[in-house]
Amino acid sequence: MLKLFVGVLILISLLAGGPLYMWGFGDIDTRGDWRSADRSSMGLAPDPSQTHEAVVQVYSARAFNWRGIFAVHAWVATKPEGAASYTLHQVTGWGRPALSSRVGMPDRAWFGSSPTLHATLCGSTAERAIERIETLLPDYPYRDRYRAWPGPNSNTFVAWLIREVPELSVTLPSSAIGKDYLGGGVFAATPSGTGVQFSLGGVLGAAIGLQEGVEFNLAGLVLGIDPAALGVKLPGVGTLGLLPSAHGQALGQCPAPTAA
């Protein structure tokens, strides 16, 4: 009985410790006003006026207000070849339908939270990805639904898109609550396509993959191991490792613009 009590206590500490750390030391404004929150560009996207090639980027940033203690919000930006602007594809709780595709700056702060760039595709690879994305968007199964926990939410959408677009071999951070929501399904490939996972409504599950490492999902909070970063995955925090997390590295960099 004592061992069981100690085990439960350790589990609760692990699940609660990450969010408590983010609350105290994560530089998250839990009292911010969305109307005055920073929405400026962070300079992570190729300038469309200087980059003729097609571009696809995947981003995430801490969710607004207290939700940022637990999770990030993810989105995808696309720019076809020769286009003068980016289109942002994302799911929000205030839009109808929940899924929107609108022109905008891809690397804007998410209401005060600086974005993390997870992948950049350019040239012919980006062109193929954009063609697939534009074809798939009408088929997203939760276009009119949004639920912050356990999904479907913004991270559910981006994880679904990553699964469906082979060019997007991307790993979302473990703090992307909702990425493991499979709807009525139980088993699926991991979003990166390098492993397998099972999930019971996004509330309970596990995953193992070359890019994801090992993850255990308890009530939407993820504990795990990230071998690529030589680190651990903690609820709310994401990966703490000796090396940069693989999911935080861009897959490519657009070539420098050349003079006509």
XYZ file of C-alpha atoms in Angstrom:
260
model
C 0.000 0.000 0.000
C 2.840 2.366 0.836
C 4.517 1.698 -2.526
C 1.240 2.402 -4.307
C 0.805 5.654 -2.403
C 4.377 6.743 -3.187
C 3.896 5.834 -6.841
C 0.677 7.850 -7.106
C 2.332 10.772 -5.331
C 5.266 10.720 -7.769
C 2.900 10.564 -10.744
C 0.859 13.513 -9.486
C 4.061 15.468 -8.856
C 5.264 14.800 -12.398
C 1.942 15.806 -13.944
C 1.524 18.942 -11.848
C 5.177 19.962 -11.608
C 5.548 21.093 -15.217
C 2.491 23.386 -15.306
C 3.424 24.805 -11.895
C 6.929 25.535 -13.185
C 5.511 27.265 -16.265
C 3.179 29.288 -14.068
C 6.017 30.496 -11.875
C 8.921 30.752 -14.315
C 7.538 30.418 -17.839
C 7.106 34.152 -18.501
C 3.413 33.607 -19.241
C 1.076 36.545 -18.701
C -2.071 35.024 -17.188
C -3.753 38.418 -16.903
C -3.047 39.761 -20.371
C -5.569 41.562 -22.562
C -5.722 40.093 -26.070
C -6.500 43.539 -27.508
C -3.120 44.947 -26.433
C -1.010 41.756 -26.627
C 2.048 41.741 -28.906
C 1.279 40.518 -32.448
C 4.455 41.704 -34.170
C 6.538 39.669 -36.600
C 9.482 37.756 -35.144
C 11.480 37.699 -38.403
C 11.328 33.916 -38.855
C 9.661 33.823 -42.277
C 11.306 34.521 -45.654
C 10.193 37.885 -46.993
C 7.713 37.123 -49.804
C 8.868 40.202 -51.687
C 12.387 38.759 -51.773
C 11.587 35.036 -52.031
C 10.069 33.820 -55.285
C 10.095 30.140 -54.262
C 7.116 28.435 -52.657
C 7.349 28.251 -48.852
C 5.614 26.171 -46.163
C 6.252 26.702 -42.456
C 4.950 25.080 -39.271
C 4.818 27.105 -36.050
C 3.636 26.900 -32.476
C 3.515 29.368 -29.600
C 2.282 29.345 -26.040
C -1.502 29.523 -25.887
C -3.002 32.794 -24.660
C -3.506 33.560 -20.979
C -3.588 30.715 -18.426
C -3.816 28.090 -21.179
C -0.165 28.798 -21.965
C 0.769 27.154 -18.674
C -0.317 23.838 -20.136
C -0.146 24.009 -23.907
C 0.897 25.602 -27.174
C -1.147 26.668 -30.208
C 0.056 25.461 -33.633
C -0.539 26.692 -37.189
C 0.711 26.256 -40.759
C 1.680 29.007 -43.211
C 1.899 28.613 -46.984
C 3.126 30.814 -49.835
C 2.837 29.495 -53.395
C 5.589 30.243 -55.892
C 5.560 33.922 -56.850
C 2.888 34.844 -54.274
C 3.202 38.211 -52.538
C 1.809 37.037 -49.193
C 1.367 34.068 -46.877
C -1.854 32.269 -45.993
C -2.248 31.053 -42.413
C -4.164 27.826 -41.836
C -5.263 27.332 -38.246
C -8.082 26.392 -35.899
C -9.366 28.805 -33.247
C -12.102 28.724 -30.667
C -13.701 31.986 -31.775
C -14.108 31.361 -35.509
C -16.967 29.736 -37.411
C -16.004 27.505 -39.016
C -13.220 26.774 -36.541
C -10.757 26.167 -39.381
C -9.703 29.294 -41.234
C -7.303 30.103 -44.077
C -6.498 33.805 -44.174
C -3.729 36.047 -45.478
C -1.394 37.153 -42.691
C 2.123 37.258 -41.246
C 3.215 33.688 -40.529
C 5.650 34.507 -37.729
C 3.575 36.889 -35.610
C 3.657 36.537 -31.843
C 0.599 34.660 -30.649
C -0.954 37.292 -28.383
C 2.256 37.974 -26.519
C 4.015 34.618 -26.999
C 6.921 34.347 -29.435
C 6.473 31.532 -31.961
C 8.764 28.548 -32.422
C 9.515 27.528 -35.991
C 9.331 23.744 -36.398
C 9.836 23.350 -40.136
C 10.470 25.269 -43.340
C 9.948 23.769 -46.784
C 10.963 25.611 -49.940
C 10.923 25.213 -53.700
C 9.484 22.102 -55.342
C 9.011 20.316 -52.006
C 6.925 23.210 -50.733
C 4.954 23.306 -53.998
C 3.972 19.653 -53.605
C 3.045 20.218 -49.961
C 0.902 23.262 -50.795
C -0.954 21.336 -53.502
C -1.737 18.577 -51.008
C -2.700 21.022 -48.247
C -5.122 22.942 -50.457
C -6.727 19.681 -51.586
C -7.016 18.342 -48.034
C -8.378 21.398 -46.204
C -12.035 20.773 -47.167
C -11.702 17.204 -45.836
C -10.582 18.122 -42.314
C -13.136 16.223 -40.212
C -13.550 18.863 -37.490
C -13.858 22.054 -39.520
C -16.819 23.207 -37.415
C -15.701 21.887 -34.055
C -13.356 23.234 -31.401
C -12.686 21.965 -27.908
C -9.610 23.187 -26.046
C -9.278 19.898 -24.147
C -8.722 17.158 -25.119
C -9.489 18.155 -28.728
C -10.224 18.676 -31.513
C -8.315 21.956 -31.406
C -5.549 23.781 -33.259
C -2.998 21.071 -32.499
C -5.391 18.343 -33.644
C -5.625 20.089 -37.014
C -1.874 20.534 -37.501
C -1.159 16.936 -36.401
C -3.817 15.716 -38.874
C -2.282 17.781 -41.664
C 1.214 16.491 -40.880
C -0.078 12.910 -41.105
C -1.701 13.578 -44.465
C 1.155 15.511 -46.107
C 4.302 13.351 -46.464
C 6.514 16.392 -47.063
C 5.703 17.616 -43.542
C 7.839 15.190 -41.577
C 7.450 17.290 -38.440
C 7.195 16.525 -34.733
C 4.962 18.803 -32.698
C 6.108 19.516 -29.138
C 4.695 17.287 -26.404
C 2.984 20.374 -24.972
C 0.723 20.523 -28.055
C -2.327 19.220 -26.195
C -4.820 17.885 -28.724
C -2.261 16.479 -31.154
C -3.125 12.975 -29.924
C -6.873 13.354 -30.431
C -7.912 10.713 -32.982
C -11.672 11.183 -32.859
C -13.330 7.786 -32.983
C -10.044 6.067 -33.805
C -7.765 4.334 -31.339
C -4.625 3.481 -33.332
C -2.746 5.615 -35.861
C 0.685 6.452 -37.152
C 2.391 9.189 -35.182
C 2.139 12.601 -36.902
C 5.727 12.349 -38.151
C 4.984 8.961 -39.701
C 7.960 7.399 -37.916
C 6.047 5.441 -35.278
C 2.707 4.293 -33.901
C 0.351 5.533 -31.209
C -2.909 4.699 -29.526
C -5.225 7.208 -27.956
C -8.554 7.035 -26.137
C -10.192 10.313 -27.064
C -6.951 12.223 -26.494
C -7.305 11.624 -22.746
C -5.223 8.482 -22.356
C -2.658 6.995 -24.689
C 0.928 6.339 -25.668
C 3.213 6.770 -28.656
C 6.586 5.548 -29.799
C 8.444 6.781 -32.863
C 11.867 7.631 -34.220
C 11.080 11.359 -34.080
C 8.600 11.430 -31.194
C 10.597 9.166 -28.900
C 8.373 7.688 -26.180
C 5.276 9.488 -24.894
C 2.638 8.626 -22.315
C -0.516 10.732 -22.418
C -2.394 11.067 -19.134
C -5.413 13.405 -19.210
C -3.822 15.155 -22.189
C -0.569 15.810 -20.326
C 2.492 14.097 -21.789
C 5.377 12.422 -20.004
C 8.116 10.857 -22.063
C 11.641 10.526 -23.336
C 13.160 12.474 -26.227
C 16.257 10.509 -27.350
C 17.173 13.027 -30.054
C 17.490 15.741 -27.409
C 18.883 13.423 -24.728
C 16.096 14.642 -22.527
C 12.704 14.086 -20.970
C 9.262 15.391 -21.878
C 7.348 17.023 -19.063
C 3.714 18.200 -18.970
C 3.400 21.882 -19.825
C 7.153 22.331 -20.267
C 7.806 20.140 -23.284
C 11.317 18.725 -23.713
C 14.123 19.375 -21.273
C 17.287 18.012 -22.851
C 21.017 18.349 -23.296
C 20.627 18.919 -27.055
C 18.173 21.095 -29.019
C 14.848 19.327 -29.478
C 14.411 17.857 -32.946
C 10.936 19.363 -33.195
C 12.428 22.823 -32.773
C 14.684 22.607 -35.794
C 13.710 23.827 -39.254
C 13.855 21.113 -41.918
C 15.294 23.448 -44.482
C 16.143 27.033 -45.281
C 14.985 28.925 -48.350
C 17.789 29.917 -50.696
C 18.887 33.505 -50.574
C 17.135 35.660 -53.183
C 19.147 36.329 -56.310
C 19.144 39.428 -58.463
C 17.021 39.241 -61.578
